[in-house]
Amino acid sequence: MPQESAVYTHGHHESVLRSHTWRTAANSAAYLLEALRPHLRILDIGCGPGTITADLAALVPDGHVTGLERAPEVLDRARDTAAERGLTNVRFTVGDVHALDFPDDSFDVVHAHQVLQHVGDPVQALREMRRVAAPGGIVAVRDADFAGMAWYPQTDGMDDWLRLYRRVARANGGEPDAGRRLHAWARRAGFAPDALTATAGTWCYRTPQERSWWSELWAERTVSSSFARTALDGGHATAADLDRVARTWRAWGAEEDGWFAVLHGELLCRV
């Protein structure tokens, strides 16, 4: 069975986790929520610090949620998130989406948020997600599409950031413009075209607080996270280049008219 070959571009620096812990089922999985029922068994792949996982567990009080993460060091934070909310119907484990350690037909819903853009073989990942989903169940995936991001005003250097990010992500083995490809990958993974419901969603940052939060975490991520290390080691940027990008993010965040939208592809696959 294939194993993960890509390098996770962001890593789990505190600036990354600040972004991940902001995510909820409401702001990151709304396209899935109407399909949930209290008794369902859910696998949440790439659960990270567990905020979406905990929300899903609260929505299936008579069911169970398994949060799966490739990086074991972040799972203590996920367990703390669940414990703080008093959730007893959730557990966390380490695993690889390319080779899931579960029997066929184990889950009613298999969910992955911002995962397929970072893996080496998204089609194989979807095949595995389909394998462990029970007949009549759902595979649900949502991924950003970096080429579809939009911002205002056109602060000098932001286009340079986007080109650098996409170059580093692809050098790591991922596909930063995954959102637009989800439905095509699902068909290659064996899902019937009429079993797919493709939609799009957004995150939007506009208020002073939102702009400050979004710009600062990207400024920190650019110089301090795994992204910085792989950009430098791969010869994609110099330390001076990364410092310039971080300043660019802070300059955009200080813009009174600043606005930033993140486009996501969303896909519900009926099994």
Tab-separated table of N, CA and C in Angstrom, residues 74-169:
chain	number	residue	atom	x	y	z
A	74	VAL	N	0.721	16.683	17.846
A	74	VAL	CA	-0.400	17.605	17.979
A	74	VAL	C	-1.615	16.946	18.633
A	75	LEU	N	-1.582	15.629	18.807
A	75	LEU	CA	-2.776	14.936	19.305
A	75	LEU	C	-3.043	15.195	20.786
A	76	ASP	N	-2.028	15.495	21.581
A	76	ASP	CA	-2.290	15.854	22.977
A	76	ASP	C	-3.174	17.094	23.039
A	77	ARG	N	-2.931	18.026	22.159
A	77	ARG	CA	-3.766	19.227	22.120
A	77	ARG	C	-5.191	18.873	21.699
A	78	ALA	N	-5.339	17.950	20.755
A	78	ALA	CA	-6.670	17.516	20.332
A	78	ALA	C	-7.409	16.840	21.485
A	79	ARG	N	-6.698	15.985	22.217
A	79	ARG	CA	-7.338	15.306	23.358
A	79	ARG	C	-7.757	16.315	24.421
A	80	ASP	N	-6.932	17.326	24.651
A	80	ASP	CA	-7.300	18.369	25.612
A	80	ASP	C	-8.552	19.115	25.158
A	81	THR	N	-8.646	19.385	23.858
A	81	THR	CA	-9.823	20.074	23.313
A	81	THR	C	-11.085	19.282	23.612
A	82	ALA	N	-11.047	17.970	23.363
A	82	ALA	CA	-12.217	17.131	23.620
A	82	ALA	C	-12.529	17.049	25.104
A	83	ALA	N	-11.494	16.921	25.929
A	83	ALA	CA	-11.711	16.805	27.377
A	83	ALA	C	-12.303	18.086	27.946
A	84	GLU	N	-11.826	19.228	27.485
A	84	GLU	CA	-12.347	20.506	27.968
A	84	GLU	C	-13.834	20.664	27.664
A	85	ARG	N	-14.279	20.018	26.597
A	85	ARG	CA	-15.696	20.099	26.228
A	85	ARG	C	-16.508	18.940	26.787
A	86	GLY	N	-15.878	18.071	27.552
A	86	GLY	CA	-16.592	16.965	28.184
A	86	GLY	C	-17.077	15.911	27.222
A	87	LEU	N	-16.391	15.749	26.103
A	87	LEU	CA	-16.812	14.786	25.079
A	87	LEU	C	-16.204	13.410	25.365
A	88	THR	N	-17.050	12.405	25.379
A	88	THR	CA	-16.580	11.038	25.651
A	88	THR	C	-16.731	10.123	24.443
A	89	ASN	N	-17.252	10.634	23.348
A	89	ASN	CA	-17.496	9.812	22.158
A	89	ASN	C	-16.488	10.106	21.052
A	90	VAL	N	-15.257	10.422	21.439
A	90	VAL	CA	-14.220	10.743	20.466
A	90	VAL	C	-12.892	10.164	20.927
A	91	ARG	N	-12.111	9.689	19.973
A	91	ARG	CA	-10.754	9.235	20.271
A	91	ARG	C	-9.838	9.712	19.157
A	92	PHE	N	-8.537	9.710	19.437
A	92	PHE	CA	-7.556	10.205	18.477
A	92	PHE	C	-6.466	9.171	18.279
A	93	THR	N	-6.007	9.073	17.031
A	93	THR	CA	-4.992	8.075	16.696
A	93	THR	C	-4.102	8.599	15.581
A	94	VAL	N	-2.927	7.975	15.454
A	94	VAL	CA	-1.977	8.341	14.399
A	94	VAL	C	-2.199	7.429	13.205
A	95	GLY	N	-2.128	7.995	11.999
A	95	GLY	CA	-2.302	7.168	10.809
A	95	GLY	C	-1.982	7.932	9.543
A	96	ASP	N	-1.977	7.198	8.435
A	96	ASP	CA	-1.660	7.727	7.107
A	96	ASP	C	-2.871	7.531	6.213
A	97	VAL	N	-3.370	8.602	5.611
A	97	VAL	CA	-4.569	8.521	4.780
A	97	VAL	C	-4.372	7.613	3.572
A	98	HIS	N	-3.137	7.412	3.128
A	98	HIS	CA	-2.893	6.542	1.983
A	98	HIS	C	-3.075	5.060	2.325
A	99	ALA	N	-3.018	4.733	3.615
A	99	ALA	CA	-3.114	3.336	4.062
A	99	ALA	C	-3.799	3.328	5.419
A	100	LEU	N	-5.102	3.510	5.420
A	100	LEU	CA	-5.856	3.614	6.667
A	100	LEU	C	-5.928	2.263	7.371
A	101	ASP	N	-5.660	2.264	8.663
A	101	ASP	CA	-5.620	1.028	9.442
A	101	ASP	C	-6.997	0.724	10.033
A	102	PHE	N	-7.988	0.647	9.149
A	102	PHE	CA	-9.351	0.321	9.558
A	102	PHE	C	-9.923	-0.672	8.554
A	103	PRO	N	-10.826	-1.547	9.008
A	103	PRO	CA	-11.471	-2.471	8.069
A	103	PRO	C	-12.373	-1.741	7.087
A	104	ASP	N	-12.721	-2.409	6.012
A	104	ASP	CA	-13.698	-1.875	5.060
A	104	ASP	C	-14.988	-1.520	5.792
A	105	ASP	N	-15.690	-0.500	5.302
A	105	ASP	CA	-17.045	-0.164	5.760
A	105	ASP	C	-17.105	0.197	7.247
A	106	SER	N	-16.061	0.847	7.777
A	106	SER	CA	-15.996	1.117	9.219
A	106	SER	C	-16.743	2.374	9.648
A	107	PHE	N	-16.993	3.311	8.721
A	107	PHE	CA	-17.521	4.613	9.107
A	107	PHE	C	-18.672	5.038	8.204
A	108	ASP	N	-19.585	5.832	8.795
A	108	ASP	CA	-20.691	6.393	8.014
A	108	ASP	C	-20.264	7.666	7.280
A	109	VAL	N	-19.332	8.403	7.870
A	109	VAL	CA	-18.807	9.626	7.266
A	109	VAL	C	-17.287	9.603	7.399
A	110	VAL	N	-16.605	9.866	6.295
A	110	VAL	CA	-15.151	10.026	6.311
A	110	VAL	C	-14.866	11.433	5.837
A	111	HIS	N	-14.271	12.228	6.696
A	111	HIS	CA	-14.128	13.674	6.469
A	111	HIS	C	-12.652	14.067	6.467
A	112	ALA	N	-12.279	14.965	5.575
A	112	ALA	CA	-10.915	15.489	5.550
A	112	ALA	C	-10.954	16.957	5.160
A	113	HIS	N	-10.460	17.791	6.035
A	113	HIS	CA	-10.433	19.235	5.794
A	113	HIS	C	-8.995	19.706	5.615
A	114	GLN	N	-8.689	20.305	4.453
A	114	GLN	CA	-7.360	20.825	4.135
A	114	GLN	C	-6.297	19.719	4.224
A	115	VAL	N	-6.623	18.559	3.682
A	115	VAL	CA	-5.697	17.424	3.701
A	115	VAL	C	-5.171	17.110	2.308
A	116	LEU	N	-6.053	16.999	1.332
A	116	LEU	CA	-5.640	16.477	0.021
A	116	LEU	C	-4.648	17.386	-0.685
A	117	GLN	N	-4.626	18.674	-0.352
A	117	GLN	CA	-3.636	19.568	-0.964
A	117	GLN	C	-2.216	19.257	-0.512
A	118	HIS	N	-2.083	18.529	0.600
A	118	HIS	CA	-0.768	18.287	1.186
A	118	HIS	C	-0.254	16.860	0.995
A	119	VAL	N	-1.024	15.972	0.397
A	119	VAL	CA	-0.600	14.576	0.322
A	119	VAL	C	0.029	14.268	-1.031
A	120	GLY	N	0.817	13.194	-1.047
A	120	GLY	CA	1.519	12.841	-2.271
A	120	GLY	C	0.638	12.228	-3.337
A	121	ASP	N	-0.421	11.533	-2.922
A	121	ASP	CA	-1.296	10.853	-3.874
A	121	ASP	C	-2.745	11.040	-3.444
A	122	PRO	N	-3.364	12.163	-3.805
A	122	PRO	CA	-4.739	12.418	-3.360
A	122	PRO	C	-5.746	11.413	-3.893
A	123	VAL	N	-5.498	10.824	-5.061
A	123	VAL	CA	-6.424	9.816	-5.592
A	123	VAL	C	-6.386	8.562	-4.731
A	124	GLN	N	-5.200	8.111	-4.355
A	124	GLN	CA	-5.096	6.963	-3.458
A	124	GLN	C	-5.733	7.266	-2.102
A	125	ALA	N	-5.533	8.488	-1.620
A	125	ALA	CA	-6.162	8.870	-0.359
A	125	ALA	C	-7.679	8.756	-0.455
A	126	LEU	N	-8.246	9.221	-1.549
A	126	LEU	CA	-9.700	9.119	-1.728
A	126	LEU	C	-10.146	7.671	-1.883
A	127	ARG	N	-9.342	6.836	-2.504
A	127	ARG	CA	-9.686	5.410	-2.589
A	127	ARG	C	-9.771	4.792	-1.192
A	128	GLU	N	-8.809	5.143	-0.347
A	128	GLU	CA	-8.820	4.619	1.017
A	128	GLU	C	-10.003	5.163	1.808
A	129	MET	N	-10.304	6.432	1.625
A	129	MET	CA	-11.459	7.002	2.308
A	129	MET	C	-12.743	6.296	1.869
A	130	ARG	N	-12.828	6.012	0.587
A	130	ARG	CA	-13.994	5.294	0.058
A	130	ARG	C	-14.062	3.870	0.607
A	131	ARG	N	-12.908	3.213	0.738
A	131	ARG	CA	-12.879	1.830	1.218
A	131	ARG	C	-13.425	1.714	2.637
A	132	VAL	N	-13.068	2.670	3.509
A	132	VAL	CA	-13.479	2.546	4.915
A	132	VAL	C	-14.851	3.155	5.164
A	133	ALA	N	-15.466	3.751	4.138
A	133	ALA	CA	-16.825	4.282	4.271
A	133	ALA	C	-17.843	3.183	3.979
A	134	ALA	N	-18.856	3.083	4.809
A	134	ALA	CA	-19.883	2.058	4.644
A	134	ALA	C	-20.794	2.388	3.467
A	135	PRO	N	-21.401	1.378	2.853
A	135	PRO	CA	-22.378	1.636	1.791
A	135	PRO	C	-23.473	2.584	2.284
A	136	GLY	N	-23.788	3.562	1.464
A	136	GLY	CA	-24.746	4.585	1.863
A	136	GLY	C	-24.130	5.736	2.623
A	137	GLY	N	-22.841	5.627	2.912
A	137	GLY	CA	-22.153	6.666	3.659
A	137	GLY	C	-21.647	7.793	2.769
A	138	ILE	N	-20.816	8.662	3.369
A	138	ILE	CA	-20.346	9.873	2.706
A	138	ILE	C	-18.845	10.024	2.908
A	139	VAL	N	-18.161	10.388	1.845
A	139	VAL	CA	-16.802	10.906	1.937
A	139	VAL	C	-16.896	12.406	1.669
A	140	ALA	N	-16.389	13.213	2.595
A	140	ALA	CA	-16.501	14.669	2.506
A	140	ALA	C	-15.114	15.289	2.561
A	141	VAL	N	-14.771	16.085	1.546
A	141	VAL	CA	-13.454	16.716	1.509
A	141	VAL	C	-13.597	18.197	1.160
A	142	ARG	N	-12.728	18.994	1.754
A	142	ARG	CA	-12.713	20.441	1.509
A	142	ARG	C	-11.271	20.910	1.495
A	143	ASP	N	-10.892	21.633	0.450
A	143	ASP	CA	-9.520	22.115	0.336
A	143	ASP	C	-9.493	23.508	-0.255
A	144	ALA	N	-8.547	24.306	0.228
A	144	ALA	CA	-8.336	25.631	-0.331
A	144	ALA	C	-7.800	25.532	-1.753
A	145	ASP	N	-7.959	26.621	-2.475
A	145	ASP	CA	-7.422	26.749	-3.827
A	145	ASP	C	-6.636	28.057	-3.857
A	146	PHE	N	-5.308	27.940	-3.717
A	146	PHE	CA	-4.492	29.138	-3.544
A	146	PHE	C	-4.552	30.064	-4.752
A	147	ALA	N	-4.627	29.507	-5.949
A	147	ALA	CA	-4.703	30.358	-7.136
A	147	ALA	C	-6.000	31.152	-7.177
A	148	GLY	N	-7.014	30.719	-6.432
A	148	GLY	CA	-8.294	31.414	-6.388
A	148	GLY	C	-8.404	32.424	-5.264
A	149	MET	N	-7.341	32.592	-4.463
A	149	MET	CA	-7.389	33.579	-3.389
A	149	MET	C	-7.416	34.987	-3.972
A	150	ALA	N	-8.086	35.889	-3.260
A	150	ALA	CA	-8.206	37.274	-3.723
A	150	ALA	C	-8.025	38.214	-2.546
A	151	TRP	N	-7.421	39.364	-2.827
A	151	TRP	CA	-7.221	40.346	-1.766
A	151	TRP	C	-7.258	41.763	-2.343
A	152	TYR	N	-7.465	42.687	-1.429
A	152	TYR	CA	-7.465	44.111	-1.758
A	152	TYR	C	-6.914	44.857	-0.548
A	153	PRO	N	-6.144	45.928	-0.770
A	153	PRO	CA	-5.614	46.398	-2.048
A	153	PRO	C	-4.447	45.539	-2.528
A	154	GLN	N	-3.968	45.818	-3.714
A	154	GLN	CA	-2.878	45.046	-4.296
A	154	GLN	C	-1.535	45.518	-3.723
A	155	THR	N	-1.338	45.215	-2.438
A	155	THR	CA	-0.110	45.601	-1.748
A	155	THR	C	1.102	44.991	-2.439
A	156	ASP	N	2.136	45.809	-2.638
A	156	ASP	CA	3.344	45.310	-3.289
A	156	ASP	C	3.888	44.095	-2.543
A	157	GLY	N	4.149	43.033	-3.282
A	157	GLY	CA	4.755	41.844	-2.700
A	157	GLY	C	3.807	40.698	-2.439
A	158	MET	N	2.508	40.936	-2.420
A	158	MET	CA	1.577	39.845	-2.144
A	158	MET	C	1.587	38.802	-3.262
A	159	ASP	N	1.683	39.240	-4.503
A	159	ASP	CA	1.793	38.276	-5.600
A	159	ASP	C	3.066	37.443	-5.466
A	160	ASP	N	4.148	38.064	-4.980
A	160	ASP	CA	5.391	37.320	-4.761
A	160	ASP	C	5.186	36.237	-3.713
A	161	TRP	N	4.449	36.592	-2.625
A	161	TRP	CA	4.148	35.579	-1.601
A	161	TRP	C	3.410	34.393	-2.205
A	162	LEU	N	2.384	34.665	-3.000
A	162	LEU	CA	1.575	33.578	-3.540
A	162	LEU	C	2.404	32.694	-4.471
A	163	ARG	N	3.199	33.306	-5.327
A	163	ARG	CA	4.045	32.501	-6.212
A	163	ARG	C	5.017	31.645	-5.413
A	164	LEU	N	5.603	32.207	-4.362
A	164	LEU	CA	6.547	31.453	-3.527
A	164	LEU	C	5.842	30.306	-2.823
A	165	TYR	N	4.673	30.581	-2.239
A	165	TYR	CA	3.967	29.517	-1.528
A	165	TYR	C	3.641	28.355	-2.461
A	166	ARG	N	3.101	28.654	-3.625
A	166	ARG	CA	2.713	27.585	-4.552
A	166	ARG	C	3.940	26.794	-5.011
A	167	ARG	N	5.060	27.479	-5.204
A	167	ARG	CA	6.282	26.797	-5.629
A	167	ARG	C	6.782	25.850	-4.526
A	168	VAL	N	6.797	26.317	-3.284
A	168	VAL	CA	7.261	25.486	-2.177
A	168	VAL	C	6.328	24.302	-1.950
A	169	ALA	N	5.014	24.545	-1.985
A	169	ALA	CA	4.054	23.463	-1.765
A	169	ALA	C	4.207	22.367	-2.807
